[in-house]
XYZ file of C-alpha atoms in Angstrom:
622
model
C -14.769 10.962 -3.378
C -12.939 7.750 -2.122
C -13.152 4.926 -3.088
C -13.469 2.244 -0.691
C -10.823 -0.489 0.038
C -13.453 -3.290 0.350
C -15.043 -2.844 -3.100
C -13.146 -4.140 -6.047
C -12.520 -1.262 -8.627
C -10.901 -1.917 -12.056
C -7.320 0.277 -11.724
C -4.825 -0.733 -13.798
C -6.511 -2.279 -16.938
C -5.673 -2.861 -20.491
C -6.880 0.232 -21.603
C -5.565 2.333 -18.799
C -2.133 1.620 -19.232
C -2.016 1.159 -22.889
C -3.280 5.107 -22.706
C -0.729 5.942 -20.180
C 1.892 4.632 -22.311
C 1.035 6.190 -25.055
C 0.985 9.647 -23.258
C 4.065 8.785 -22.100
C 5.452 8.461 -24.947
C 4.045 11.889 -26.237
C 4.737 13.974 -23.416
C 8.515 13.001 -22.915
C 9.174 13.635 -26.522
C 7.605 17.263 -26.224
C 9.251 17.969 -23.418
C 12.723 16.102 -24.243
C 12.260 19.863 -27.173
C 11.132 21.925 -24.457
C 13.774 21.435 -22.219
C 16.986 21.591 -24.405
C 15.348 24.866 -25.816
C 14.336 26.862 -22.325
C 16.146 24.511 -19.387
C 12.707 23.573 -18.323
C 10.063 20.920 -18.509
C 6.223 21.212 -17.801
C 4.749 18.897 -15.450
C 2.484 16.444 -16.493
C 0.533 15.112 -14.070
C -1.887 16.967 -14.090
C -2.408 17.271 -17.738
C -2.449 13.795 -18.159
C -4.940 13.821 -15.999
C -7.445 15.935 -17.775
C -6.386 14.039 -20.951
C -7.408 10.406 -19.704
C -10.462 12.371 -18.499
C -11.520 13.328 -21.434
C -10.770 9.780 -23.128
C -11.756 7.694 -20.554
C -14.875 9.217 -20.182
C -15.950 7.826 -23.701
C -15.980 4.447 -21.927
C -19.510 4.298 -19.664
C -17.577 1.921 -17.030
C -14.454 3.797 -16.576
C -13.572 5.486 -12.983
C -11.430 7.643 -11.146
C -9.090 5.095 -10.132
C -8.207 4.278 -13.944
C -7.647 7.787 -14.729
C -5.175 8.287 -11.948
C -3.480 4.677 -12.966
C -3.238 6.810 -16.987
C -2.252 10.038 -15.282
C 1.152 7.892 -13.346
C 2.081 6.203 -16.409
C 1.913 9.395 -18.177
C 3.831 11.636 -16.154
C 6.322 9.202 -15.600
C 7.032 10.165 -19.868
C 7.638 14.207 -18.712
C 9.926 13.169 -15.370
C 12.259 10.575 -17.445
C 12.700 13.359 -19.920
C 14.171 15.778 -17.888
C 16.238 13.900 -15.873
C 17.751 12.667 -19.698
C 18.251 16.257 -21.308
C 19.747 18.153 -18.468
C 22.548 15.057 -18.565
C 23.127 12.888 -21.332
C 23.694 15.788 -23.901
C 27.119 16.476 -21.737
C 27.914 13.601 -23.551
C 27.578 14.938 -26.617
C 29.332 18.376 -25.670
C 32.303 16.261 -23.918
C 32.741 14.332 -27.637
C 32.464 11.449 -26.239
C 29.586 10.663 -28.152
C 28.838 11.759 -31.851
C 25.535 10.901 -31.342
C 22.727 9.430 -28.738
C 23.593 5.394 -28.946
C 20.218 4.098 -28.651
C 20.949 0.867 -26.377
C 23.487 2.871 -24.196
C 20.214 5.978 -23.912
C 18.020 3.134 -22.860
C 19.846 1.293 -20.445
C 20.997 4.387 -18.605
C 17.586 6.483 -18.261
C 15.745 3.153 -18.172
C 17.855 2.434 -15.103
C 17.644 5.670 -13.625
C 13.707 6.182 -14.281
C 12.927 2.410 -12.830
C 15.771 2.818 -9.712
C 13.537 6.136 -8.639
C 10.601 4.341 -8.814
C 12.073 1.055 -6.911
C 13.686 3.424 -3.962
C 10.709 5.554 -3.209
C 8.579 2.350 -2.622
C 9.744 2.467 1.253
C 9.575 6.011 1.202
C 5.747 6.189 0.571
C 4.610 5.604 4.447
C 6.501 7.931 5.762
C 6.307 10.680 3.310
C 2.533 10.511 1.943
C 0.969 8.636 4.918
C 2.162 10.673 7.311
C 0.572 13.968 5.612
C 3.319 16.486 6.760
C 4.147 17.593 3.729
C 1.823 19.602 1.503
C 2.334 17.264 -2.042
C 0.485 20.765 -3.624
C 0.834 18.953 -7.207
C -0.470 15.718 -6.043
C -3.048 17.408 -4.423
C -3.931 19.511 -7.660
C -3.833 16.432 -9.575
C -6.405 14.267 -6.872
C -8.814 17.709 -7.031
C -9.179 17.333 -10.801
C -9.696 14.150 -11.110
C -12.523 14.256 -8.173
C -13.712 17.373 -10.194
C -14.041 15.224 -13.658
C -16.452 12.682 -11.370
C -18.828 15.145 -9.976
C -19.146 13.788 -6.151
C -18.500 16.444 -3.524
C -16.129 18.410 -5.888
C -18.606 18.327 -8.845
C -19.838 22.028 -7.669
C -15.955 23.575 -8.424
C -15.606 21.874 -11.677
C -16.489 25.570 -13.241
C -13.554 27.337 -10.638
C -11.222 24.346 -12.020
C -12.382 25.506 -15.506
C -12.343 29.086 -14.986
C -8.508 28.992 -13.601
C -7.560 26.245 -16.719
C -8.738 29.160 -19.172
C -7.137 31.636 -17.453
C -3.320 29.654 -17.074
C -3.653 28.840 -20.704
C -4.443 32.114 -21.577
C -1.737 33.488 -19.891
C 0.849 30.955 -21.302
C 0.015 31.414 -25.249
C 0.196 34.965 -24.414
C 3.614 34.637 -22.916
C 5.577 31.950 -24.598
C 3.503 31.690 -27.294
C 2.190 35.265 -28.657
C 5.231 36.683 -26.874
C 2.845 39.211 -26.226
C 4.281 40.432 -22.602
C 7.451 39.159 -21.031
C 7.468 36.488 -18.252
C 9.620 37.939 -16.313
C 9.881 41.593 -14.795
C 13.061 41.846 -13.729
C 15.855 45.104 -12.874
C 18.936 45.638 -10.879
C 19.280 48.605 -8.636
C 22.507 50.000 -8.911
C 24.037 51.945 -5.638
C 27.105 53.495 -7.016
C 29.788 52.115 -8.573
C 30.095 49.285 -5.682
C 26.980 46.707 -6.128
C 23.498 45.818 -7.755
C 20.533 44.391 -6.347
C 18.479 41.842 -8.947
C 14.521 42.214 -8.361
C 12.370 40.527 -9.890
C 9.673 37.772 -10.580
C 8.608 35.383 -13.139
C 4.635 35.905 -14.149
C 3.674 32.827 -13.872
C 0.693 32.069 -12.830
C 1.261 28.070 -12.327
C 3.961 29.226 -10.049
C 1.752 31.729 -7.914
C -0.303 28.568 -7.450
C 1.997 26.788 -6.836
C 3.042 28.816 -3.617
C -0.796 28.897 -3.060
C -0.935 25.403 -2.210
C 2.187 25.023 -0.685
C 1.185 28.077 1.643
C 3.120 30.403 3.677
C 5.358 27.836 5.675
C 6.936 26.643 2.770
C 7.165 29.776 0.727
C 8.542 32.229 2.764
C 11.900 29.821 3.780
C 12.541 29.640 -0.287
C 11.722 33.552 -0.664
C 14.577 33.944 2.257
C 17.020 31.587 0.644
C 16.573 33.692 -2.618
C 16.962 37.024 -0.693
C 20.361 35.664 0.842
C 21.848 34.383 -2.797
C 20.934 38.020 -4.818
C 20.653 40.820 -2.312
C 23.375 39.660 -0.489
C 25.735 37.256 -1.589
C 25.938 38.662 -5.532
C 26.360 42.404 -3.987
C 29.066 41.437 -1.630
C 30.731 39.637 -5.207
C 30.004 42.644 -7.169
C 31.139 45.146 -4.823
C 34.951 43.477 -3.882
C 35.020 43.483 -8.100
C 33.695 39.977 -8.672
C 31.115 41.053 -11.751
C 30.086 43.591 -14.236
C 28.423 46.241 -12.114
C 27.522 48.155 -15.018
C 26.003 45.301 -16.930
C 22.396 45.015 -14.486
C 20.316 42.080 -14.526
C 23.339 40.449 -16.710
C 25.868 41.212 -14.390
C 24.435 40.078 -11.460
C 23.181 36.727 -13.173
C 26.328 35.904 -14.601
C 27.583 36.175 -10.941
C 24.891 33.957 -10.010
C 25.408 31.592 -12.878
C 29.361 31.005 -12.078
C 29.433 31.198 -8.333
C 26.310 32.049 -6.179
C 24.197 29.190 -7.114
C 26.872 26.524 -5.886
C 25.661 28.061 -2.757
C 22.607 26.045 -3.187
C 24.068 22.474 -4.439
C 26.086 22.977 -1.491
C 23.051 23.363 0.943
C 21.327 20.498 -0.818
C 23.738 18.061 0.129
C 23.785 18.853 3.711
C 19.988 19.108 3.410
C 19.504 15.741 2.082
C 21.452 14.115 4.627
C 20.061 15.691 7.253
C 16.585 14.964 6.050
C 17.375 11.461 5.291
C 18.902 10.955 8.676
C 15.472 12.830 10.381
C 13.644 10.369 8.337
C 15.516 7.103 9.400
C 12.821 5.649 11.990
C 9.629 5.572 9.604
C 12.193 4.455 7.186
C 13.255 1.715 8.473
C 10.180 0.894 9.813
C 8.372 0.964 6.460
C 11.314 -1.045 5.231
C 10.418 -3.698 7.176
C 6.471 -3.721 6.106
C 7.072 -2.648 2.498
C 4.516 -5.265 0.671
C 3.042 -7.118 3.997
C -0.287 -4.765 4.126
C -3.693 -6.639 3.359
C -5.469 -3.848 2.320
C -5.403 -3.160 -1.472
C -5.124 0.949 -1.030
C -2.302 0.292 1.498
C -0.232 -2.506 -0.996
C 3.344 -1.482 -2.071
C 4.950 -3.970 -4.532
C 6.656 -7.075 -2.698
C 9.904 -6.386 -1.128
C 11.313 -9.850 -2.544
C 10.408 -8.334 -6.142
C 11.994 -4.861 -5.644
C 15.547 -6.533 -4.452
C 15.375 -8.533 -7.747
C 15.056 -5.763 -9.861
C 17.500 -3.746 -7.794
C 20.159 -6.447 -8.431
C 18.957 -7.123 -12.291
C 19.662 -3.356 -12.987
C 22.951 -2.940 -11.155
C 24.392 -5.779 -12.895
C 24.424 -4.083 -16.682
C 25.983 -0.909 -15.306
C 28.521 -2.479 -13.094
C 29.609 -3.643 -16.711
C 29.211 -0.571 -18.186
C 31.378 1.358 -15.753
C 34.097 -1.467 -15.843
C 34.494 -1.186 -19.941
C 34.257 2.744 -19.324
C 36.940 2.659 -16.660
C 38.856 -0.916 -18.116
C 38.737 -2.355 -14.124
C 35.969 -4.516 -12.715
C 37.001 -2.922 -8.948
C 36.511 0.371 -10.759
C 32.924 -0.354 -12.219
C 31.872 -2.053 -9.411
C 33.210 0.885 -6.921
C 31.274 3.328 -8.960
C 27.645 1.179 -9.547
C 28.119 1.310 -5.910
C 28.318 4.771 -5.719
C 25.771 5.019 -8.345
C 23.053 3.199 -6.279
C 24.002 5.372 -3.082
C 23.709 8.679 -4.165
C 20.064 7.439 -6.585
C 19.169 6.585 -2.966
C 20.187 9.558 -1.519
C 18.712 12.176 -3.468
C 15.499 10.034 -4.575
C 14.510 10.329 -1.532
C 16.083 14.167 -1.785
C 13.917 15.010 -4.784
C 10.648 12.935 -3.097
C 10.978 15.315 0.119
C 11.364 18.305 -2.329
C 8.365 17.158 -4.482
C 6.283 16.858 -0.994
C 7.362 20.496 -0.574
C 6.886 22.713 -3.512
C 5.562 19.716 -5.954
C 7.826 18.212 -8.975
C 7.604 21.028 -11.260
C 10.090 23.211 -8.766
C 12.042 20.152 -7.750
C 15.346 21.218 -8.338
C 16.805 17.727 -9.899
C 19.480 19.512 -11.289
C 20.790 20.870 -8.346
C 21.411 17.455 -6.612
C 22.268 15.988 -9.943
C 25.343 18.578 -9.620
C 25.626 17.458 -6.616
C 25.928 13.816 -7.734
C 28.243 14.612 -10.525
C 30.353 16.623 -7.693
C 30.822 13.594 -5.484
C 31.355 10.873 -8.476
C 33.805 13.376 -10.294
C 36.088 14.037 -7.410
C 36.399 10.389 -6.211
C 37.391 9.424 -9.972
C 39.841 11.884 -9.955
C 40.869 11.292 -6.497
C 41.805 7.462 -7.153
C 42.017 7.170 -10.276
C 43.180 10.327 -11.695
C 42.368 12.149 -15.301
C 41.261 9.303 -16.864
C 39.982 10.177 -20.441
C 36.806 8.582 -19.395
C 36.389 9.818 -16.089
C 34.413 12.931 -17.013
C 31.684 10.724 -18.901
C 31.520 8.187 -16.310
C 30.839 11.154 -13.942
C 28.312 12.131 -16.243
C 26.499 8.683 -16.330
C 26.299 8.560 -12.765
C 24.880 11.948 -12.880
C 22.542 10.927 -15.836
C 21.005 8.154 -13.806
C 20.804 9.431 -10.356
C 19.187 12.412 -12.524
C 16.653 10.041 -13.852
C 16.237 8.531 -10.475
C 15.731 11.810 -8.360
C 13.271 13.545 -11.216
C 10.809 10.131 -11.263
C 11.029 9.800 -7.327
C 9.714 12.871 -7.099
C 7.323 12.701 -9.669
C 6.467 8.995 -8.207
C 5.582 10.697 -5.214
C 2.942 13.220 -5.650
C 1.398 10.076 -7.983
C 1.030 8.665 -4.791
C -0.200 11.390 -2.798
C -3.097 11.573 -5.592
C -3.901 7.387 -4.913
C -3.681 8.321 -1.570
C -6.431 10.734 -1.733
C -8.767 8.969 -4.015
C -7.888 5.578 -2.584
C -5.751 3.896 -5.131
C -3.398 0.936 -4.728
C 0.192 2.075 -4.611
C 1.408 -1.542 -5.815
C -0.605 -0.783 -9.186
C 0.647 2.842 -9.363
C 4.194 2.013 -9.093
C 3.430 -0.984 -11.506
C 2.317 2.234 -14.050
C 5.072 4.484 -13.355
C 7.481 1.915 -14.574
C 5.263 1.069 -17.651
C 5.507 4.717 -18.837
C 9.480 4.976 -17.900
C 9.959 1.899 -20.143
C 7.865 3.160 -22.870
C 9.270 6.847 -22.872
C 12.846 5.469 -22.622
C 12.479 3.902 -25.740
C 11.515 6.747 -27.705
C 13.964 9.451 -26.410
C 17.238 8.362 -28.256
C 15.731 8.893 -31.699
C 14.047 12.075 -30.917
C 17.308 13.710 -29.558
C 19.336 12.111 -32.237
C 16.609 14.095 -34.378
C 16.963 17.334 -32.218
C 21.005 17.007 -32.444
C 21.367 16.600 -36.649
C 18.085 19.186 -36.951
C 19.630 22.211 -34.804
C 22.724 21.314 -32.982
C 22.588 20.668 -29.006
C 25.188 23.264 -26.613
C 27.265 25.519 -28.720
C 26.196 27.142 -31.777
C 28.576 26.786 -35.016
C 28.680 27.463 -38.298
C 25.975 24.062 -39.635
C 24.330 24.838 -36.216
C 23.842 28.886 -36.399
C 20.762 28.642 -33.865
C 21.874 25.319 -31.577
C 19.416 24.280 -28.598
C 21.430 25.832 -25.430
C 20.752 22.396 -22.883
C 21.710 24.777 -19.827
C 21.568 21.967 -17.001
C 23.646 19.734 -19.516
C 26.126 22.843 -20.179
C 26.350 22.774 -16.598
C 27.222 19.612 -15.619
C 30.150 19.881 -18.540
C 31.439 22.991 -16.726
C 31.185 21.150 -13.261
C 33.288 17.802 -14.503
C 36.114 19.832 -16.792
C 36.217 21.878 -13.718
C 36.560 18.878 -11.550
C 39.412 17.716 -13.738
C 40.470 20.316 -13.930
C 40.950 21.684 -10.780
C 39.313 25.139 -11.185
C 35.985 24.790 -9.418
C 35.124 27.227 -6.885
C 34.887 24.343 -4.193
C 34.675 27.368 -2.152
C 31.138 28.079 -3.037
C 30.018 24.574 -2.456
C 31.459 24.451 1.118
C 29.644 27.917 1.840
C 26.577 26.503 0.765
C 27.092 23.675 2.884
C 27.803 25.676 6.289
C 24.707 27.565 5.172
C 22.854 24.421 5.605
C 24.461 23.613 9.526
C 23.081 27.306 9.917
C 19.945 26.686 8.650
C 19.734 23.044 10.783
C 20.516 25.272 13.990
C 17.986 28.291 13.764
C 14.981 25.852 12.752
C 16.140 23.742 15.644
C 15.797 26.508 17.976
C 12.450 27.764 16.589
C 10.797 23.961 16.938
C 12.460 24.067 20.568
C 10.444 27.845 21.117
C 7.521 26.178 19.588
C 7.030 28.251 16.960
C 4.642 27.676 14.139
C 7.055 29.459 11.431
C 10.078 26.904 10.861
C 12.582 27.272 7.895
C 13.197 23.531 6.657
C 16.668 23.584 4.980
C 15.602 22.191 1.896
C 13.210 24.934 0.906
C 16.064 27.235 1.809
C 18.596 25.273 -0.347
C 15.393 25.429 -3.358
C 15.493 29.558 -2.974
C 19.596 29.731 -2.805
C 19.906 27.262 -6.124
C 17.122 28.941 -9.023
C 16.532 32.880 -9.857
C 15.135 34.940 -7.547
C 12.132 35.012 -9.948
C 10.793 31.972 -9.554
C 11.406 31.849 -5.703
C 9.350 35.804 -5.682
C 6.554 34.547 -7.739
C 5.903 31.297 -5.408
C 6.831 33.535 -2.285
C 3.325 35.979 -3.310
C 1.068 32.829 -3.786
C 2.458 31.765 -0.173
C 1.326 35.353 0.705
C -1.896 34.822 -0.690
C -2.987 31.890 0.850
C -1.353 33.594 4.419
C -3.378 36.644 3.952
C -6.577 33.922 3.023
C -7.017 32.187 6.065
C -4.029 29.534 6.802
C -4.581 25.946 6.301
C -8.236 27.020 4.800
C -6.829 29.327 1.710
C -5.433 25.683 0.240
C -9.060 23.813 0.749
C -12.243 24.106 -1.382
C -12.509 26.075 -4.322
C -9.284 27.651 -3.613
C -7.725 24.723 -4.163
C -9.284 23.608 -7.470
C -8.787 27.297 -8.835
C -4.930 26.951 -8.330
C -4.986 23.214 -9.975
C -6.933 24.562 -12.897
C -4.416 27.165 -13.536
C -1.826 24.668 -13.215
C -3.435 22.423 -15.775
C -4.168 25.232 -18.114
C -0.904 27.063 -18.143
C 1.170 22.817 -18.181
C -1.126 22.339 -21.156
C -0.790 24.949 -23.315
C 2.941 24.978 -22.631
C 2.982 21.495 -24.470
C 0.550 22.560 -27.257
C 3.407 25.337 -27.503
C 6.012 23.561 -27.728
C 4.352 21.024 -30.449
C 4.725 24.052 -33.146
C 8.626 25.646 -32.023
C 10.086 21.872 -32.488
C 8.596 21.002 -35.923
C 9.485 25.083 -36.955
C 12.470 25.141 -34.926
C 11.629 28.874 -33.857
C 10.803 29.973 -30.530
C 9.138 32.691 -32.248
C 7.285 30.660 -34.602
C 3.728 31.981 -32.733
C 4.565 34.923 -31.853
C 2.655 38.288 -32.815
C 4.173 41.637 -34.114
C 3.061 44.227 -31.791
C 5.157 46.931 -32.613
C 8.030 46.616 -30.010
C 5.290 46.788 -27.202
C 6.371 43.395 -25.062
C 6.677 44.272 -21.454
C 6.031 43.390 -18.216
C 3.052 45.203 -17.002
C 0.180 43.144 -18.644
C 1.762 39.868 -16.880
C 1.972 42.152 -13.968
C -1.536 43.265 -13.507
C -2.558 39.332 -14.277
C -0.578 38.491 -11.325
C -2.289 41.045 -9.438
C -5.570 40.011 -10.400
C -5.132 36.190 -10.068
C -4.149 37.228 -6.507
C -7.063 38.874 -5.296
C -9.085 36.244 -6.278
C -7.365 33.805 -5.300
C -7.683 35.288 -1.760
C -11.810 36.485 -2.167
C -11.799 32.293 -2.795
C -10.046 31.631 0.433
C -11.782 34.217 2.696
C -15.044 32.792 1.347
C -17.569 31.664 3.276
C -18.641 28.900 0.893
C -15.536 26.715 1.155
C -16.965 24.209 -1.473
C -15.636 21.381 -2.158
C -12.961 19.532 -0.134
C -9.908 17.636 -1.896
């Protein structure tokens, strides 16, 4: 159901804005704990859409575009939480902060989040309107909202609910009740020289994402993972770079300390190439921003965006000038912050179009930012005491911008399908950012004093590990201490260039299969288990009939699976946060937990989605 542009329909109403900001606060708080504890957050676009449908349908005059505004504002809460918890805890670990200072936290996170909205406005036409990118979660969100309001998608509501139920029960059984393990993995040793990791997340949501993006994205992601885990890691181990006897743990250690930096280098190269490739569309979009007439094509005015950009830059210049005791240094670092925020907001937006915002490697682009910033500070200002803190703050702004940039583009894709006003959605994103950043500081302070963050000690024996922030600390200490694995970062850049050359060759030969460099970089950076789960979904879509597999009832089923798992992930986070124990819901199954029930579930879901894809009754289309 598309809303006609000529018909005025209520979108950014008071009730939609109020509900959106309330949900942004709730979802940001829940995901702050979950991210510090598990190193991931739960995408909130689809859960927020479901919650909005349930609440706004109490009003007889509510419409689908109001619901779209609610999920747009609410999803900003989860996205900004990811940007904050991946970076700002590093300032505590570096002993630069003793607590999460309210004003500074609001300033850093707020500037980053608003920059993420502002800097992706000109990219909307180049990435969303062009229809070359799938934006799987944007499509799924639109499918959820359309199904909730009937129309051509009403017949698929049963399929949607069935998928949601399966996704929710699977998440509860895995992460909550701990009935089975969430990852099936092993390490195969060949003599005493090498070890090959084999594994997959048993996540229905990752399967559904792979199903939606299709084989042409899922396979390059898998190829990147295979190179990292089946070629690079075994070679390092063969030459004495890891503990073969440690099995999975040994392979993961090599990946964590060395191989993941290949992904960072490849992302740097891929991001620059992606921007260069889009330069014509980007400059064209910059000229047209805010100048269209139809409501469903109008962005925020260019004059407003420029004014906001200046107003956001000024306090950051002052902050960096105080940190580095130099106005020139402060202005230079702020300029670098703006440049990298734009670069990586664009990269994150592009990656969201490939694999969705849930699997967007914002921590990878943040590491790249911190590498660039820390190196520049070290070379020009030496090992100043405030150098590591300044690099982390730049990384925090960029991480928040990238997280919001990807989320914003997903929401704009959903809005484009529904016929929504981009300008209204962009304002809703800003409202969600502002609401969320106002509560994150006290939430983080509470978690810090209750559980501890980072390294466990006598006072906090079960500290929240904050894995991404810990990695940021290792990066800045490595740069200022002179022991960062630059060879791996450079090697990743070389892989990125080789991938681009191969993709160009495939394009010249007219091949239907391509190798987008950012998809390969995405496979290099995370655990292979994530790439495997996404690839499985892509193969299911391919076997089901290419593009047709990602439409109709198959799309609604995949959207339902993502919805159910995401909602249950948020609900599970609440008792875990209150109790301080990840096992608060765990059942005693007599030492039974193993991977095989999850494997059977994944196989069963693959068969179900494949059957839906091949069905002659395609059902509603997104």
